[in-house]
C-alpha cells in the first residue's frame, strides 16, 4: 500500500492533468472563434524595441511590412549606434521606406531597459493607437485589423495575444516552444475565459494612447520588471477597463537557444512571477506541473506501480502539450519532440523551486533585486540597505 505522501502527490498530479485539460480545451475553442472585422481602421504606431541580433530579425521585421492594414508605422527603437540590431534596422528602413523609422533612446528614466526604450518610442509615435511588439515576434497579415476590432469596444483598455513558438533548431528553443504551447498560451486564454483574470503577454500589447496616458504612460512601470503584468492590472484597477485576448496567436521566433538558456530564462521568470502574484498563488502553481509531482511521488516509493503512474502522467502531459501545439502551429510538433515534454517540465519545476528561494535576477548584464509587484532596484543598493538594517 503506497504511503500517504505518495498518494497525495499522485492525486495532486491527477488534479493537475484535469486543469491542463481544461486549459487546452479553452485554448482550442478560443482559436476556433471567427476573426473580427473592424468597422473603422484608425492609424496605428507599432513600437518595436530592439536589443541585439535576435534569431531571424530581418524576417521578423519584414512580416510587419506586409500587414493588411491601411495606415500604420513601425518605430524601431535602439539604445545606441553600437547595438548590433542597427544593421537589420537600417536595411528594413531602406527596403520599406515610409513604413519603418529608427528612433534612438533619449534619456534613461528607469531601471527597466525595455521600458526606457518604450518611453522614447511613445513620444516619437504619430498615432493614437500604440502597439508594443518585441523584436523576436512575427505576425500574420491580419494582426492590426484584429487589434482595431477589439479596441472598438471602449470597455477594452488593452489587447494582448497568445504565443506560438516557431523556428526551433536547437533543443533549448524546442523546450521553450513546448512550454509556450503547453502552459503559457493555454494559461493566458483559460485565465481570461474561465476566471476573468487578465494575464498580459508583453510580446504583444496594444493600447489607445489616451488610456496609456491616463495610467501615467510607460513611465508608470519604468521601475518594474514585469511591466506587461503590471499594466494589465492597472487597466482594470485604474481605468475600470478590461484586457482582451486576440483571436490569432503571434509567433515567437527562437532558433538557437540552448538548454542552459532555457533554464536561465525561466529561473528569472519564476522570480518575477513569485513577486508578481504572491507566495500563495505561486506555490499553488505546482499543480500545473503534474510531471514534477508524479516524479516526486515515484522518488518517494520506487515501486512498479509508482513508475507506471509516472509514465502515464508523462504520456498524458505530452499528449496535452501536443494538442495545444497543433492548435497554435499549423504543423504542430512531431511525436519524437513530444518525448522531451517530461524533461521540459522537470526543468520548469527546478525553475519554480528557484523562484521560491531567490529574489534577484540578472537582466541584460545587471543584477537586480525584485521586490513585491516586481519593483526592481540594483542589487548593490539592496545589499547596502540590508547591511545598514543589520547594524541598526
XYZ file of N, CA and C in Angstrom, residues 267-389:
369
model
N 14.152 30.479 -14.852
C 14.523 30.766 -13.458
C 14.282 32.243 -13.162
N 14.698 33.097 -14.089
C 14.459 34.531 -13.929
C 12.959 34.830 -13.934
N 12.251 34.216 -14.859
C 10.807 34.437 -14.974
C 10.082 33.978 -13.714
N 10.550 32.902 -13.092
C 9.912 32.400 -11.873
C 10.054 33.384 -10.724
N 11.223 34.031 -10.609
C 11.397 35.050 -9.581
C 10.399 36.187 -9.797
N 10.244 36.611 -11.042
C 9.284 37.675 -11.347
C 7.871 37.254 -11.001
N 7.514 36.040 -11.395
C 6.144 35.592 -11.181
C 5.821 35.481 -9.694
N 6.756 34.973 -8.917
C 6.507 34.842 -7.483
C 6.268 36.205 -6.844
N 7.054 37.207 -7.269
C 6.892 38.543 -6.719
C 5.674 39.267 -7.294
N 5.187 38.805 -8.446
C 4.005 39.428 -9.048
C 2.717 38.919 -8.419
N 2.618 37.610 -8.195
C 1.335 37.032 -7.759
C 1.302 36.718 -6.276
N 2.453 36.749 -5.593
C 2.480 36.440 -4.175
C 2.773 34.977 -3.911
N 3.220 34.641 -2.701
C 3.686 33.281 -2.413
C 2.599 32.219 -2.477
N 1.355 32.540 -2.073
C 0.316 31.513 -2.049
C -0.057 31.069 -3.454
N -0.384 32.020 -4.321
C -0.749 31.673 -5.698
C 0.430 31.015 -6.404
N 1.626 31.552 -6.167
C 2.802 30.974 -6.820
C 3.012 29.527 -6.400
N 2.884 29.235 -5.113
C 3.073 27.866 -4.633
C 2.019 26.932 -5.227
N 0.778 27.429 -5.348
C -0.298 26.604 -5.886
C -0.074 26.231 -7.345
N 0.763 26.998 -8.046
C 1.018 26.713 -9.454
C 1.769 25.407 -9.665
N 2.282 24.815 -8.593
C 2.901 23.489 -8.725
C 1.900 22.470 -9.254
N 0.611 22.694 -9.022
C -0.418 21.781 -9.530
C -0.420 21.715 -11.055
N 0.081 22.772 -11.697
C 0.099 22.801 -13.159
C 1.325 22.101 -13.732
N 2.074 21.399 -12.879
C 3.226 20.620 -13.338
C 3.079 19.181 -12.841
N 2.162 18.415 -13.429
C 1.942 17.038 -12.970
C 3.185 16.161 -13.042
N 4.042 16.395 -14.030
C 5.256 15.581 -14.159
C 6.150 15.765 -12.939
N 6.278 16.998 -12.462
C 7.085 17.255 -11.266
C 6.504 16.533 -10.057
N 5.192 16.619 -9.879
C 4.546 15.986 -8.726
C 4.652 14.464 -8.789
N 4.412 13.900 -9.971
C 4.490 12.447 -10.110
C 5.921 11.954 -9.961
N 6.890 12.745 -10.406
C 8.295 12.369 -10.242
C 8.675 12.344 -8.770
N 8.184 13.338 -8.022
C 8.463 13.360 -6.580
C 7.844 12.139 -5.898
N 6.632 11.754 -6.315
C 5.982 10.579 -5.734
C 6.765 9.306 -6.047
N 7.235 9.187 -7.295
C 7.994 7.999 -7.679
C 9.330 7.912 -6.958
N 9.913 9.054 -6.632
C 11.156 9.046 -5.870
C 10.931 8.595 -4.433
N 9.763 8.927 -3.883
C 9.453 8.505 -2.519
C 9.295 6.994 -2.430
N 8.649 6.426 -3.430
C 8.430 4.970 -3.442
C 8.693 4.437 -4.841
N 9.835 3.829 -5.019
C 10.238 3.347 -6.347
C 9.693 1.953 -6.585
N 8.401 1.861 -6.719
C 7.733 0.588 -6.977
C 7.270 0.558 -8.426
N 7.002 -0.638 -8.963
C 6.474 -0.706 -10.333
C 5.196 0.107 -10.519
N 4.327 0.103 -9.500
C 3.080 0.869 -9.616
C 3.367 2.365 -9.714
N 4.291 2.851 -8.900
C 4.623 4.273 -8.930
C 5.262 4.663 -10.256
N 6.165 3.809 -10.741
C 6.800 4.105 -12.021
C 5.786 4.076 -13.159
N 4.814 3.182 -13.062
C 3.763 3.130 -14.072
C 2.909 4.386 -14.068
N 2.577 4.874 -12.868
C 1.788 6.105 -12.774
C 2.584 7.306 -13.274
N 3.897 7.299 -13.006
C 4.743 8.371 -13.529
C 4.750 8.358 -15.059
N 4.916 7.171 -15.641
C 4.923 7.071 -17.102
C 3.587 7.521 -17.690
N 2.489 7.147 -17.034
C 1.162 7.563 -17.506
C 1.011 9.081 -17.446
N 1.494 9.676 -16.363
C 1.423 11.129 -16.214
C 2.238 11.822 -17.299
N 3.438 11.319 -17.577
C 4.285 11.910 -18.618
C 3.615 11.816 -19.985
N 3.026 10.650 -20.276
C 2.371 10.464 -21.572
C 1.162 11.393 -21.711
N 0.380 11.508 -20.645
C -0.812 12.364 -20.703
C -0.424 13.829 -20.872
N 0.603 14.263 -20.156
C 1.053 15.649 -20.277
C 1.570 15.937 -21.678
N 2.349 15.007 -22.234
C 2.863 15.184 -23.592
C 1.718 15.262 -24.598
N 0.690 14.443 -24.405
C -0.459 14.466 -25.321
C -1.184 15.808 -25.265
N -1.333 16.355 -24.065
C -2.000 17.652 -23.930
C -1.156 18.767 -24.550
N 0.154 18.741 -24.323
C 1.031 19.733 -24.954
C 0.947 19.629 -26.474
N 0.900 18.400 -26.979
C 0.795 18.208 -28.424
C -0.518 18.737 -28.980
N -1.613 18.544 -28.247
C -2.910 19.037 -28.705
C -2.928 20.557 -28.766
N -2.337 21.210 -27.765
C -2.265 22.672 -27.773
C -1.366 23.163 -28.906
N -0.246 22.480 -29.125
C 0.670 22.886 -30.194
C 0.013 22.761 -31.565
N -0.794 21.722 -31.767
C -1.488 21.566 -33.052
C -2.475 22.702 -33.283
N -3.056 23.216 -32.222
C -3.983 24.330 -32.367
C -3.242 25.634 -32.656
N -2.046 25.787 -32.102
C -1.300 27.034 -32.238
C -0.454 27.094 -33.495
N 0.087 25.951 -33.913
C 1.010 25.900 -35.038
C 0.437 25.021 -36.134
N 0.510 25.432 -37.385
C -0.084 24.646 -38.479
C 0.378 23.197 -38.506
N 1.663 22.962 -38.203
C 2.197 21.600 -38.274
C 2.351 20.953 -36.903
N 1.956 21.631 -35.842
C 2.096 21.065 -34.512
C 3.548 20.770 -34.185
N 3.785 19.703 -33.435
C 5.137 19.217 -33.162
C 5.164 17.718 -33.395
N 6.330 17.186 -33.724
C 6.468 15.763 -34.012
C 6.432 14.929 -32.730
N 6.050 13.671 -32.884
C 5.916 12.784 -31.728
C 7.236 12.660 -30.988
N 8.335 12.538 -31.718
C 9.628 12.390 -31.035
C 9.997 13.659 -30.274
N 9.492 14.808 -30.708
C 9.739 16.040 -29.962
C 8.922 16.077 -28.673
N 7.724 15.507 -28.723
C 6.901 15.446 -27.513
C 7.537 14.569 -26.438
N 8.468 13.698 -26.827
C 9.165 12.873 -25.832
C 9.993 13.724 -24.879
N 10.267 14.985 -25.272
C 11.032 15.881 -24.409
C 10.162 16.626 -23.407
N 8.857 16.458 -23.470
C 7.968 17.182 -22.551
C 8.303 16.900 -21.083
N 8.510 15.643 -20.676
C 8.861 15.421 -19.259
C 10.131 16.146 -18.830
N 11.157 16.137 -19.693
C 12.385 16.853 -19.361
C 12.116 18.346 -19.241
N 11.315 18.875 -20.154
C 10.951 20.293 -20.103
C 10.261 20.630 -18.798
N 9.331 19.785 -18.371
C 8.579 20.069 -17.149
C 9.454 19.944 -15.899
N 10.434 19.068 -15.930
C 11.344 18.973 -14.788
C 12.245 20.207 -14.699
N 12.684 20.730 -15.847
C 13.459 21.981 -15.830
C 12.590 23.124 -15.311
N 11.338 23.179 -15.767
C 10.416 24.210 -15.296
C 10.168 24.041 -13.792
N 10.100 22.803 -13.334
C 9.950 22.551 -11.905
C 11.134 23.053 -11.110
N 12.343 22.849 -11.649
C 13.528 23.386 -10.984
C 13.499 24.906 -10.935
N 13.049 25.528 -12.028
C 12.932 26.992 -12.043
C 11.898 27.460 -11.032
N 10.803 26.705 -10.903
C 9.768 27.053 -9.916
C 10.354 27.025 -8.500
N 11.129 26.019 -8.192
C 11.749 25.954 -6.865
C 12.763 27.085 -6.675
N 13.474 27.447 -7.734
C 14.408 28.576 -7.668
C 13.642 29.854 -7.305
N 12.464 30.033 -7.890
C 11.664 31.214 -7.601
C 11.193 31.285 -6.163
N 11.088 30.144 -5.503
C 10.722 30.138 -4.090
C 11.844 30.668 -3.206
N 13.085 30.546 -3.678
C 14.246 30.824 -2.844
C 14.942 32.144 -3.148
N 14.830 32.626 -4.391
C 15.634 33.782 -4.800
C 14.770 35.018 -5.025
N 15.391 36.177 -4.882
C 14.727 37.454 -5.122
C 15.535 38.321 -6.073
N 16.611 37.790 -6.646
C 17.452 38.577 -7.536
C 17.518 37.922 -8.905
N 17.722 38.744 -9.941
C 17.831 38.247 -11.307
C 18.963 38.994 -12.008
N 19.510 38.348 -13.033
C 20.462 39.015 -13.916
C 19.713 39.412 -15.174
N 19.713 40.699 -15.494
C 18.932 41.179 -16.630
C 19.797 42.124 -17.446
N 20.152 41.701 -18.670
C 20.958 42.487 -19.601
C 22.244 42.989 -18.944
N 22.926 42.065 -18.263
C 24.217 42.376 -17.679
C 24.172 43.059 -16.328
N 22.980 43.264 -15.774
C 22.840 43.929 -14.482
C 22.120 43.009 -13.509
N 22.622 42.904 -12.277
C 21.925 42.117 -11.263
C 20.985 43.024 -10.504
N 19.721 42.594 -10.442
C 18.664 43.389 -9.831
C 17.968 42.588 -8.747
N 17.525 43.263 -7.714
C 16.678 42.654 -6.695
C 15.227 42.965 -7.050
N 14.375 41.944 -6.994
C 12.968 42.090 -7.371
C 12.120 42.107 -6.103
N 11.382 43.189 -5.908
C 10.504 43.333 -4.750
C 9.072 42.965 -5.142
N 8.149 43.059 -4.194
C 6.741 42.767 -4.460
C 6.245 43.651 -5.594
N 5.396 43.056 -6.436
C 4.914 43.783 -7.600
C 5.952 43.898 -8.691
N 7.058 43.170 -8.560
C 8.217 43.147 -9.461
C 8.924 44.494 -9.559
N 8.796 45.320 -8.527
C 9.595 46.538 -8.483
C 11.059 46.143 -8.318
N 11.930 46.844 -9.021
C 13.332 46.442 -9.060
C 14.234 47.549 -8.545
N 15.405 47.128 -8.062
C 16.449 48.051 -7.630
C 17.784 47.350 -7.820
N 18.856 48.100 -7.998
C 20.169 47.466 -8.176
C 20.515 46.590 -6.983
N 21.124 45.460 -7.230
C 21.476 44.529 -6.155
C 22.429 45.169 -5.156
N 23.298 46.048 -5.611
C 24.245 46.700 -4.714
C 23.518 47.578 -3.711
N 22.496 48.312 -4.179
C 21.729 49.162 -3.277
C 21.005 48.323 -2.237
N 20.413 47.189 -2.682
C 19.706 46.316 -1.748
C 20.657 45.769 -0.692
N 21.891 45.439 -1.104
C 22.864 44.899 -0.157
C 23.243 45.946 0.883
N 23.387 47.200 0.446
C 23.724 48.270 1.384
C 22.602 48.453 2.396
N 21.328 48.444 1.932
C 20.198 48.602 2.842
C 20.139 47.475 3.850
N 20.405 46.250 3.378
C 20.361 45.084 4.267
C 21.442 45.200 5.339
N 22.656 45.605 4.910
C 23.761 45.727 5.872
C 23.469 46.819 6.898
N 22.869 47.922 6.450
C 22.515 49.004 7.363
C 21.489 48.552 8.383
N 20.488 47.773 7.914
C 19.461 47.276 8.814
C 20.034 46.344 9.867
